[in-house]
Short mmCIF file of C-alpha atoms and ligand atoms in Angstrom, two decimals:
data_model
loop_
_atom_site.label_atom_id
_atom_site.label_comp_id
_atom_site.label_asym_id
_atom_site.label_seq_id
_atom_site.Cartn_x
_atom_site.Cartn_y
_atom_site.Cartn_z
CA MET A 1 16.65 48.71 -11.27
CA LEU A 2 14.63 47.50 -14.22
CA ALA A 3 17.25 44.87 -15.08
CA GLY A 4 17.12 43.65 -11.48
CA TYR A 5 13.35 43.45 -11.66
CA TRP A 6 13.38 41.43 -14.87
CA LYS A 7 16.02 39.11 -13.43
CA TYR A 8 13.63 38.51 -10.55
CA VAL A 9 10.70 37.86 -12.89
CA VAL A 10 12.69 35.41 -15.00
CA LEU A 11 13.99 33.66 -11.90
CA SER A 12 10.53 33.28 -10.38
CA ILE A 13 9.11 31.91 -13.63
CA ALA A 14 11.98 29.42 -13.81
CA LEU A 15 11.44 28.38 -10.20
CA ALA A 16 7.70 28.08 -10.67
CA ALA A 17 8.28 25.86 -13.70
CA ALA A 18 10.74 23.70 -11.78
CA SER A 19 8.36 23.21 -8.86
CA PRO A 20 4.80 23.86 -9.99
CA ILE A 21 3.40 23.19 -6.53
CA SER A 22 5.18 24.37 -3.50
CA PRO A 23 5.59 23.09 -0.87
CA SER A 24 5.03 19.55 -2.08
CA LEU A 25 3.34 16.78 -0.11
CA ARG A 26 6.72 15.30 0.66
CA ALA A 27 8.22 18.59 1.82
CA SER A 28 5.33 18.97 4.24
CA ALA A 29 5.55 15.31 5.29
CA ASP A 30 9.35 15.40 5.74
CA ARG A 31 9.05 18.32 8.13
CA GLY A 32 6.52 16.38 10.18
CA GLY A 33 8.47 13.08 10.14
CA ILE A 34 5.72 11.36 8.16
CA LEU A 35 5.78 9.13 5.11
CA VAL A 36 3.53 10.02 2.20
CA GLY A 37 3.53 7.38 -0.48
CA THR A 38 1.95 5.94 -3.58
CA ALA A 39 1.72 2.71 -5.53
CA VAL A 40 3.66 2.78 -8.81
CA ARG A 41 3.99 0.80 -12.04
CA PRO A 42 7.41 0.48 -13.70
CA GLU A 43 6.22 1.06 -17.27
CA GLN A 44 4.99 4.52 -16.33
CA LEU A 45 8.34 5.69 -14.95
CA SER A 46 9.45 6.53 -18.48
CA GLU A 47 6.67 9.15 -18.78
CA PRO A 48 8.31 12.46 -17.74
CA ALA A 49 5.24 13.96 -16.03
CA TYR A 50 4.66 10.74 -14.10
CA ALA A 51 8.26 10.44 -12.91
CA ALA A 52 8.58 14.15 -12.07
CA THR A 53 5.36 14.24 -10.05
CA LEU A 54 6.27 11.02 -8.24
CA ALA A 55 9.72 12.23 -7.22
CA HIS A 56 8.54 15.70 -6.31
CA GLU A 57 5.52 14.78 -4.22
CA PHE A 58 6.26 11.51 -2.40
CA ASN A 59 8.91 10.19 -0.01
CA LEU A 60 7.60 6.59 -0.14
CA LEU A 61 6.54 4.24 -2.93
CA GLU A 62 5.30 0.70 -3.35
CA PRO A 63 5.18 -1.42 -6.50
CA GLU A 64 1.49 -1.79 -7.38
CA ASP A 65 1.92 -5.21 -9.02
CA ALA A 66 5.63 -5.68 -9.70
CA MET A 67 6.38 -7.62 -6.51
CA LYS A 68 3.46 -10.01 -6.75
CA TRP A 69 4.04 -13.73 -7.27
CA GLU A 70 2.96 -13.88 -10.93
CA VAL A 71 5.55 -11.24 -11.80
CA LEU A 72 8.44 -12.26 -9.52
CA HIS A 73 8.14 -16.03 -9.70
CA PRO A 74 6.94 -17.03 -13.22
CA ALA A 75 8.19 -20.64 -13.06
CA PRO A 76 9.04 -22.96 -10.17
CA GLU A 77 12.78 -22.40 -10.44
CA THR A 78 12.70 -18.87 -11.90
CA PHE A 79 12.69 -15.57 -10.10
CA ASP A 80 12.39 -12.49 -12.31
CA PHE A 81 13.15 -9.21 -10.58
CA THR A 82 13.39 -7.03 -13.71
CA GLN A 83 10.16 -5.07 -13.17
CA ALA A 84 10.64 -4.34 -9.50
CA ASP A 85 14.30 -3.62 -10.12
CA ARG A 86 13.25 -0.62 -12.22
CA ILE A 87 11.26 0.78 -9.34
CA VAL A 88 13.58 0.26 -6.39
CA PRO A 89 16.55 2.24 -7.86
CA PHE A 90 14.16 5.08 -8.77
CA ALA A 91 13.27 5.30 -5.09
CA ALA A 92 16.93 5.27 -4.04
CA GLN A 93 17.80 7.95 -6.56
CA HIS A 94 15.07 10.21 -5.24
CA ASN A 95 15.60 9.45 -1.59
CA MET A 96 12.28 7.64 -1.17
CA LYS A 97 11.52 4.62 1.01
CA VAL A 98 10.09 1.43 -0.46
CA ARG A 99 7.26 -0.74 0.89
CA GLY A 100 7.23 -4.27 -0.49
CA HIS A 101 3.88 -5.77 -1.54
CA THR A 102 3.15 -8.65 -1.12
CA LEU A 103 4.69 -12.00 -0.13
CA VAL A 104 1.59 -14.07 0.60
CA TRP A 105 -1.76 -13.49 -1.10
CA HIS A 106 -4.49 -15.55 -2.75
CA GLN A 107 -4.55 -13.43 -5.92
CA GLN A 108 -2.15 -12.77 -8.80
CA ASN A 109 -0.43 -16.09 -8.28
CA PRO A 110 1.10 -17.99 -11.22
CA LYS A 111 -0.75 -20.98 -12.67
CA TRP A 112 2.15 -23.35 -12.01
CA LEU A 113 1.54 -22.68 -8.33
CA THR A 114 -2.25 -22.69 -8.13
CA GLU A 115 -2.68 -25.66 -10.47
CA GLY A 116 0.41 -27.57 -9.41
CA ARG A 117 -1.35 -29.93 -6.97
CA TYR A 118 1.45 -29.63 -4.47
CA THR A 119 1.34 -31.38 -1.10
CA PRO A 120 1.31 -29.27 2.08
CA ASP A 121 4.98 -30.10 2.65
CA GLN A 122 5.94 -29.06 -0.85
CA LEU A 123 3.89 -25.87 -0.62
CA ALA A 124 5.51 -24.95 2.67
CA GLN A 125 8.93 -25.37 1.07
CA ILE A 126 7.91 -23.35 -1.98
CA LEU A 127 6.54 -20.52 0.15
CA GLU A 128 9.50 -20.45 2.51
CA LYS A 129 11.89 -20.26 -0.43
CA HIS A 130 9.84 -17.51 -2.08
CA VAL A 131 9.66 -15.38 1.05
CA LYS A 132 13.35 -15.76 1.84
CA THR A 133 14.53 -15.21 -1.75
CA VAL A 134 12.43 -12.10 -2.31
CA VAL A 135 13.06 -10.50 1.08
CA GLY A 136 16.75 -11.43 0.75
CA HIS A 137 16.98 -9.85 -2.71
CA TYR A 138 15.68 -6.53 -1.35
CA ARG A 139 17.40 -6.71 2.02
CA GLY A 140 18.30 -3.19 3.09
CA LYS A 141 16.32 -1.70 0.19
CA VAL A 142 12.73 -2.43 1.16
CA PHE A 143 12.15 -0.98 4.60
CA ALA A 144 8.71 -2.55 5.20
CA TRP A 145 6.93 -5.60 3.78
CA ASP A 146 3.29 -6.53 3.51
CA VAL A 147 4.11 -10.09 4.51
CA VAL A 148 0.56 -11.43 4.34
CA ASN A 149 -2.31 -9.73 2.50
CA GLU A 150 -6.05 -10.26 2.99
CA ALA A 151 -5.98 -13.50 4.99
CA PHE A 152 -9.36 -12.92 6.62
CA ASP A 153 -12.66 -13.56 4.91
CA GLU A 154 -15.15 -10.69 4.97
CA ARG A 155 -18.02 -12.99 4.05
CA VAL A 156 -17.64 -15.30 7.03
CA VAL A 157 -17.08 -13.49 10.29
CA GLY A 158 -14.00 -14.60 12.17
CA LYS A 159 -12.87 -17.01 9.48
CA PHE A 160 -9.61 -17.28 7.67
CA ARG A 161 -9.94 -17.05 3.92
CA ARG A 162 -9.74 -20.45 2.28
CA THR A 163 -6.63 -20.29 0.11
CA ILE A 164 -3.79 -22.53 -1.05
CA TRP A 165 -1.76 -21.14 1.85
CA TYR A 166 -4.33 -21.71 4.60
CA ASP A 167 -6.15 -24.95 3.87
CA GLN A 168 -6.30 -25.73 0.15
CA PRO A 169 -4.21 -27.69 0.92
CA GLY A 170 -2.33 -25.23 3.18
CA ILE A 171 1.31 -25.17 4.26
CA ARG A 172 1.08 -28.02 6.82
CA ARG A 173 -1.02 -25.94 9.19
CA ALA A 174 -4.45 -26.33 7.64
CA ARG A 175 -7.20 -24.93 9.84
CA LYS A 176 -4.76 -24.07 12.63
CA GLY A 177 -5.76 -20.42 12.72
CA SER A 178 -3.02 -17.86 12.30
CA SER A 179 -0.13 -20.33 12.61
CA TYR A 180 0.58 -20.31 8.87
CA ILE A 181 0.75 -16.52 9.00
CA GLU A 182 3.16 -16.76 11.91
CA ASP A 183 5.49 -19.00 9.83
CA CYS A 184 5.56 -16.40 7.06
CA PHE A 185 6.49 -13.59 9.44
CA ARG A 186 9.29 -15.69 10.94
CA TRP A 187 10.70 -16.52 7.49
CA ALA A 188 10.61 -12.88 6.42
CA HIS A 189 12.31 -11.82 9.64
CA GLU A 190 15.09 -14.35 9.12
CA ALA A 191 15.74 -13.03 5.63
CA ASP A 192 15.93 -9.37 6.74
CA PRO A 193 15.87 -8.79 10.49
CA ALA A 194 15.83 -5.01 9.97
CA ALA A 195 12.75 -4.87 7.74
CA LEU A 196 9.44 -3.86 9.29
CA LEU A 197 6.87 -6.59 8.81
CA PHE A 198 3.21 -5.76 8.23
CA TYR A 199 -0.07 -7.61 8.05
CA ASN A 200 -2.22 -5.83 5.41
CA ASP A 201 -5.96 -6.11 4.82
CA ALA A 202 -9.05 -4.52 3.31
CA GLU A 203 -12.31 -3.55 4.98
CA ALA A 204 -10.66 -3.62 8.38
CA GLU A 205 -10.28 0.14 8.62
CA ALA A 206 -13.05 0.76 11.11
CA MET A 207 -14.12 -1.16 14.23
CA ASN A 208 -15.82 -4.26 12.83
CA PRO A 209 -15.73 -8.06 13.14
CA LYS A 210 -12.84 -8.34 10.67
CA SER A 211 -10.66 -5.76 12.38
CA ASP A 212 -11.52 -7.47 15.70
CA GLU A 213 -10.03 -10.71 14.34
CA ILE A 214 -6.91 -8.97 13.07
CA TYR A 215 -6.55 -7.18 16.37
CA ALA A 216 -6.73 -10.47 18.27
CA MET A 217 -4.09 -12.00 15.98
CA VAL A 218 -1.70 -9.06 16.30
CA ARG A 219 -2.12 -8.97 20.08
CA ASP A 220 -1.36 -12.70 20.26
CA PHE A 221 1.71 -12.28 17.98
CA ARG A 222 3.03 -9.42 20.11
CA ARG A 223 2.56 -11.36 23.34
CA ARG A 224 4.39 -14.39 21.96
CA GLY A 225 7.17 -12.46 20.26
CA VAL A 226 6.18 -13.25 16.67
CA PRO A 227 8.02 -10.57 14.63
CA ILE A 228 5.22 -8.25 13.52
CA ASP A 229 5.79 -4.50 13.38
CA GLY A 230 2.70 -3.11 11.80
CA VAL A 231 -0.77 -3.31 10.36
CA GLY A 232 -1.66 -1.96 6.94
CA LEU A 233 -5.15 -0.56 6.49
CA GLN A 234 -5.82 -0.53 2.74
CA MET A 235 -8.47 2.23 2.74
CA HIS A 236 -10.11 1.70 -0.64
CA ILE A 237 -13.14 3.89 -0.08
CA SER A 238 -16.27 4.02 -2.20
CA ASN A 239 -18.83 4.88 0.49
CA LEU A 240 -18.57 8.65 0.64
CA HIS A 241 -19.50 8.78 4.32
CA PRO A 242 -16.85 6.68 6.08
CA ASP A 243 -17.12 6.40 9.86
CA ILE A 244 -14.08 8.48 10.82
CA PRO A 245 -14.41 8.17 14.64
CA SER A 246 -14.57 4.40 14.27
CA ILE A 247 -11.48 4.37 12.01
CA SER A 248 -9.68 6.53 14.55
CA GLU A 249 -10.65 4.19 17.39
CA ASN A 250 -9.34 1.24 15.39
CA ILE A 251 -6.00 2.96 14.71
CA ASP A 252 -5.89 3.75 18.41
CA ARG A 253 -6.24 0.14 19.52
CA PHE A 254 -3.64 -1.16 17.06
CA THR A 255 -1.03 1.46 17.93
CA ALA A 256 -1.68 0.75 21.63
CA LEU A 257 -0.32 -2.76 20.96
CA GLY A 258 3.00 -1.16 20.03
CA VAL A 259 2.70 -1.76 16.28
CA GLN A 260 2.70 0.91 13.61
CA VAL A 261 -0.24 1.57 11.36
CA HIS A 262 0.24 2.45 7.70
CA ILE A 263 -2.60 3.56 5.46
CA THR A 264 -1.44 1.48 2.50
CA GLU A 265 -3.79 1.76 -0.49
CA MET A 266 -6.01 4.77 -0.11
CA ASP A 267 -8.29 5.87 -2.92
CA VAL A 268 -11.76 7.38 -2.88
CA ALA A 269 -13.75 6.14 -5.88
CA LEU A 270 -16.37 8.55 -7.25
CA PRO A 271 -19.22 7.97 -9.68
CA VAL A 272 -18.03 9.15 -13.11
CA ASP A 273 -19.56 9.89 -16.50
CA ALA A 274 -18.56 8.19 -19.76
CA ASP A 275 -15.53 10.49 -20.04
CA GLY A 276 -14.36 9.55 -16.56
CA ASN A 277 -15.32 12.90 -15.02
CA ALA A 278 -16.77 13.28 -11.52
CA GLU A 279 -19.15 15.97 -10.21
CA ALA A 280 -17.52 19.02 -8.62
CA GLU A 281 -19.51 18.41 -5.44
CA ASP A 282 -18.16 14.88 -5.16
CA LEU A 283 -14.60 16.13 -5.62
CA GLN A 284 -15.13 18.35 -2.57
CA LEU A 285 -16.58 15.47 -0.58
CA GLN A 286 -13.60 13.37 -1.62
CA ALA A 287 -11.23 16.08 -0.42
CA GLU A 288 -12.91 16.03 2.99
CA ILE A 289 -12.47 12.27 3.18
CA TYR A 290 -8.75 12.52 2.42
CA ARG A 291 -8.49 15.32 4.98
CA ASN A 292 -10.34 13.41 7.70
CA ILE A 293 -8.57 10.09 7.18
CA ALA A 294 -5.17 11.77 7.14
CA ALA A 295 -6.04 13.71 10.29
CA ALA A 296 -7.27 10.51 11.99
CA CYS A 297 -3.99 8.77 11.12
CA LEU A 298 -1.76 11.63 12.15
CA SER A 299 -3.48 12.16 15.47
CA HIS A 300 -1.77 8.88 16.50
CA PRO A 301 2.05 8.97 16.71
CA GLY A 302 2.06 5.29 15.72
CA CYS A 303 0.30 5.94 12.39
CA THR A 304 3.38 6.69 10.36
CA ALA A 305 2.54 6.47 6.65
CA ILE A 306 -0.24 7.59 4.36
CA GLN A 307 -0.07 5.99 0.97
CA THR A 308 -2.44 6.24 -1.99
CA TRP A 309 -3.05 3.53 -4.59
CA GLY A 310 -1.50 5.44 -7.48
CA PHE A 311 -1.51 9.22 -7.72
CA THR A 312 -2.94 10.20 -11.10
CA ASP A 313 -6.48 9.38 -12.23
CA LYS A 314 -4.88 8.50 -15.56
CA TYR A 315 -3.69 5.18 -14.19
CA SER A 316 -5.91 4.26 -11.24
CA TRP A 317 -7.07 0.62 -11.00
CA ILE A 318 -10.58 1.83 -10.02
CA GLY A 319 -11.68 2.36 -13.63
CA SER A 320 -11.20 -1.21 -14.82
CA HIS A 321 -12.17 -2.63 -11.42
CA SER A 322 -15.58 -0.88 -11.54
CA LYS A 323 -16.17 -1.33 -15.29
CA ARG A 324 -15.69 2.44 -15.74
CA THR A 325 -18.64 3.42 -13.54
CA GLN A 326 -16.27 4.80 -10.90
CA GLY A 327 -13.00 6.65 -11.02
CA ALA A 328 -11.37 10.00 -10.26
CA ALA A 329 -10.19 8.39 -7.03
CA LEU A 330 -6.75 9.90 -6.56
CA LEU A 331 -4.96 13.18 -5.76
CA PHE A 332 -4.09 14.31 -9.30
CA ASP A 333 -6.31 14.40 -12.37
CA ARG A 334 -5.40 12.72 -15.65
CA ASN A 335 -3.22 15.70 -16.60
CA TYR A 336 -1.31 15.65 -13.32
CA ARG A 337 -3.15 18.70 -12.01
CA PRO A 338 -3.65 18.59 -8.24
CA LYS A 339 -7.28 18.11 -7.18
CA PRO A 340 -9.05 19.44 -4.08
CA ALA A 341 -8.06 16.16 -2.39
CA TYR A 342 -4.41 17.07 -2.89
CA ASP A 343 -4.80 20.44 -1.15
CA ALA A 344 -6.71 18.81 1.68
CA LEU A 345 -4.05 16.16 2.28
CA ARG A 346 -1.23 18.69 2.04
CA SER A 347 -2.83 21.00 4.55
CA VAL A 348 -3.10 18.15 7.08
CA LEU A 349 0.53 17.14 6.48
CA GLU A 350 1.60 20.77 6.90
CA ARG A 351 0.10 20.95 10.34
CA SER A 352 1.37 17.60 11.65
CA ARG A 353 4.46 16.94 13.67
CA HIS A 354 5.40 13.30 14.29
CA ARG A 355 8.89 13.95 15.57
C1 XIL B 407 -4.58 -4.28 -7.67
C2 XIL B 407 -3.78 -3.48 -8.68
O1 XIL B 407 -4.00 -2.13 -8.45
C3 XIL B 407 -4.18 -3.83 -10.11
O2 XIL B 407 -3.26 -3.24 -11.02
C4 XIL B 407 -4.19 -5.34 -10.30
O3 XIL B 407 -4.69 -5.64 -11.56
C5 XIL B 407 -5.04 -6.02 -9.24
O4 XIL B 407 -4.55 -5.65 -7.96
N1 XIL B 407 -5.76 -4.91 -2.72
C6 XIL B 407 -4.40 -5.10 -2.86
C7 XIL B 407 -3.73 -4.69 -4.11
O5 XIL B 407 -3.73 -5.48 -1.90
O6 XIL B 407 -2.63 -5.49 -4.43
C8 XIL B 407 -4.70 -4.66 -5.29
O7 XIL B 407 -4.01 -4.09 -6.40
C9 XIL B 407 -5.93 -3.86 -4.93
C10 XIL B 407 -6.65 -4.48 -3.76
#
């Protein structure tokens, strides 16, 4: 009797050590047919706590920087996949899906490209080759791509951002609205017809002039058969009172067009002290935001993924981005302990059924 009891105690301790939190986010998400993901950096995969938490909690990942131009395409004739090729097999090994990020953006581009003084014809060729090479390399391994990122300008309502791709000098379609974006989607589709193709942007989460523009573009693409499958809402939040009904209405109108919505880069930045610690009250408020955004997403069958921009406060981009005045934005603290936001997200995932 006693021996049996002790066997039980030892077994439960062993199990508890193997899975400190049970059920995990991914176990809850899997049951509901939902993707729960995070951005990752390859150099951190060698840290045991990082890798274990990642594999245990998420069924989706996305390279935070490793698939950006400056990393993948360091010289005109050189593609370097080494960084991303550490991440993609990790996902396969742990039965996780991969989102690719990002093929066309105005930031984190190599100098040879931005200072190369290429003509529109040359730039179009360079971009087409980049898109097809990268998507081709990950064909069958990356299930969804952020094809174009942040093409609209939040400072000038209804305007496309002025970038090398759009009009400086542009890829032959300068100032012809979304037609350069259309080219990119067609190239990506040619390289992997099975991949889901997303347009991704910031500050277009709620109903506002920017999301109106994106909506109009996606509706036009759908009507004309341009291969677009989804819209990514980044969801970097620093205002602690986001307009949830408006975000829900926005998700509603996009999914009504027949495209999927992914929450792609969620974090909720909090004011922090010099040691990077947030107030307990703010951590509760943050948990409510994660809860409400997740619930808004999952109340639409077409909102199929919730992804955070990193998972441990140890490595979030918010610190350096805000000169250390903000932080504590993610689901786990710097020691990989789940925060109130984690419990809030998990409880929403637990209750949801997408299939
Ligand atoms: C950020 C990364 O998190 C940082 O590591 C990098 O230094 C700068 O870019 N919108 C995006 C992401 O689409 O690619 C950005 O990622 C954050 C804002």
